[in-house]
Short mmCIF file of C-alpha atoms in Angstrom, two decimals:
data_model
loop_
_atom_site.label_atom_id
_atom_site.label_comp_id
_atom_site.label_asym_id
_atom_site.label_seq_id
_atom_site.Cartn_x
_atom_site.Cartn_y
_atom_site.Cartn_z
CA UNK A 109 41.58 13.55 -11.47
CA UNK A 110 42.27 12.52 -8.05
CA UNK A 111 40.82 15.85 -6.76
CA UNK A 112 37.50 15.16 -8.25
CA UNK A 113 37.12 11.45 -7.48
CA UNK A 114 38.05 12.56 -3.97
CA UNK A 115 34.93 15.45 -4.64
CA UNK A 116 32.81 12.44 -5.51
CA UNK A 117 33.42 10.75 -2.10
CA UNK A 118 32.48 14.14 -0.14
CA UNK A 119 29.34 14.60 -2.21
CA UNK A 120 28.41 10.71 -0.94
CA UNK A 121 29.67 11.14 2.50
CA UNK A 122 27.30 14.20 2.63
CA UNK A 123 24.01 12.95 1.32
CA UNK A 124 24.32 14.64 -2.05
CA UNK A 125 24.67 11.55 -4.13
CA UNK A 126 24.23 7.95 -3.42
CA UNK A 127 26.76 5.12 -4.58
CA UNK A 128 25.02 4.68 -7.83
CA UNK A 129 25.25 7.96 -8.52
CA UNK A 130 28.73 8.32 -7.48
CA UNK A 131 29.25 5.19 -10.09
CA UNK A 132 28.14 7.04 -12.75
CA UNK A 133 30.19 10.54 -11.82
CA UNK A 134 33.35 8.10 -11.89
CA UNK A 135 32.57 7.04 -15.37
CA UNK A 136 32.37 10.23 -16.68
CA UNK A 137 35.42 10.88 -14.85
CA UNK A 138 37.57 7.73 -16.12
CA UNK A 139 35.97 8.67 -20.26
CA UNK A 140 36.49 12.46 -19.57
CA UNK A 141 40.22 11.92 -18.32
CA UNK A 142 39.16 14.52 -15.84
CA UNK A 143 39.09 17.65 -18.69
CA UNK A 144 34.86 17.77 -17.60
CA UNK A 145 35.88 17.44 -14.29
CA UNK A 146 36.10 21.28 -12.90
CA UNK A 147 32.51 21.57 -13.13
CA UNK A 148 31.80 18.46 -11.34
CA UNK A 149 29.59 20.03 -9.03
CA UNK A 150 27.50 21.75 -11.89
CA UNK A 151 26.65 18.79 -13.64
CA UNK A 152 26.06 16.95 -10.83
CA UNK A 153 23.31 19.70 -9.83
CA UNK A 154 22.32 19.93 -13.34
CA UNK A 155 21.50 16.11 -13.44
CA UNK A 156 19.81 16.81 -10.37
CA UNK A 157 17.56 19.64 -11.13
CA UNK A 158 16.93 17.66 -14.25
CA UNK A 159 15.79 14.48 -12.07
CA UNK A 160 13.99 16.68 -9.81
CA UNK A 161 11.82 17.78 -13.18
CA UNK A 162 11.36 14.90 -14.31
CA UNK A 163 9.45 13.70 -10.97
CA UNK A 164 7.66 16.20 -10.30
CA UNK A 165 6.63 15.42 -14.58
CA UNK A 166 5.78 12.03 -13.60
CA UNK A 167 3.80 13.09 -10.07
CA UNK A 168 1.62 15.13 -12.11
CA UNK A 169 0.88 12.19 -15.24
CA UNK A 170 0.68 9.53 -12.06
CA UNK A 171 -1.97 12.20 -10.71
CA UNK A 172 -4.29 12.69 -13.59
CA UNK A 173 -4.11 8.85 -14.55
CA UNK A 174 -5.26 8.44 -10.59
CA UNK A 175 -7.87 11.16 -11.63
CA UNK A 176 -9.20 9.65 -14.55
CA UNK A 177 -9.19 6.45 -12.87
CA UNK A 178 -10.84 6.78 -9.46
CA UNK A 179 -14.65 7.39 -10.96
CA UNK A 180 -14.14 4.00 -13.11
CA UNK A 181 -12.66 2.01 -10.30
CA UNK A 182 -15.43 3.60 -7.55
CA UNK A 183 -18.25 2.71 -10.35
CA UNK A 184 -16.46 -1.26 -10.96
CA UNK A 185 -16.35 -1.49 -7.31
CA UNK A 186 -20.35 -0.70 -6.80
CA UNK A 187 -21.11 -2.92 -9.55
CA UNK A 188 -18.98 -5.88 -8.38
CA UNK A 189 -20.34 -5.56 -4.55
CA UNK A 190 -23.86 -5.80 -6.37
CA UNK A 191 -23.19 -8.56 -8.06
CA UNK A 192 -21.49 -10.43 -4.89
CA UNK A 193 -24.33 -9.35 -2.96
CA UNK A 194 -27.05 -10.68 -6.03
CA UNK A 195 -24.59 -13.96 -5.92
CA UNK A 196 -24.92 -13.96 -2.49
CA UNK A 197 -28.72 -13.87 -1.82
CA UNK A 198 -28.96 -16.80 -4.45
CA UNK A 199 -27.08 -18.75 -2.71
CA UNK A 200 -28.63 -17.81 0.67
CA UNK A 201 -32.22 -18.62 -1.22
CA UNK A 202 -30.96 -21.94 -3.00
CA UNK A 203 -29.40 -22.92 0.29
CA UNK A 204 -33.00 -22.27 2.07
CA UNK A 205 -34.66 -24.46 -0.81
CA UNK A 206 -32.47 -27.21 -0.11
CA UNK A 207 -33.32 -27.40 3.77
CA UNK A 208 -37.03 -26.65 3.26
CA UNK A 209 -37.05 -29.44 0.74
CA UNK A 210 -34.82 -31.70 3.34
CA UNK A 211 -37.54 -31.13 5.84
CA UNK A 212 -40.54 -31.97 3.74
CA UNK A 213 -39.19 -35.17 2.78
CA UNK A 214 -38.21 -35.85 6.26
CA UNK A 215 -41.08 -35.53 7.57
CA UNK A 216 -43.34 -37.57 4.85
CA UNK A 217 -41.19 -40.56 5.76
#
């Protein structure tokens, strides 16, 4: 078993696996008693192919969500500007109503 945690340490050492990784290859190890441990290698790159899958699954759902999305979010985003912009020009005209009114009372007195 020795042999194979020391296999563990090489595959970190190299940039194959990172610590957690290597955690969970040690587990196995330690519940195996090292009988799994010949094909260390091949389940390591198994669970890595497997990962690698699973991504490139979850890039391609993450893409067609963004798909789906973008026309929505583009559409909310006219539609809030609008209104901001409506909100705005109100304001601008109340504001203008105020200081027009300010000035006609100011000068009747």
């Amino acid at each position: 078993m020795e042999k194979e945690r020391m296999q563990v340490l090489k595959m970190i050492d190299e940039g194959k696996i990172n610590v957690d990784e290597a955690a969970k290859l040690l587990d196995v190890l330690k519940t195996s008693g090292g009988k799994e441990s010949s094909n260390l290698e091949d389940r390591f790159n198994k669970f890595s192919n497997d990962t690698k899958v699973f991504l490139k699954d979850m890039g391609k759902k993450i893409n067609h969500i963004y798909e789906k999305a973008e026309p929505k979010v583009k559409d909310a985003t006219k539609k809030v500007v609008a209104k901001t912009a409506d909100i705005a020009e109100n304001i601008s005209q109340s504001l203008n109503d105020k200081v027009k009114d300010m000035e006609y009372k100011s000068s009747d007195e």
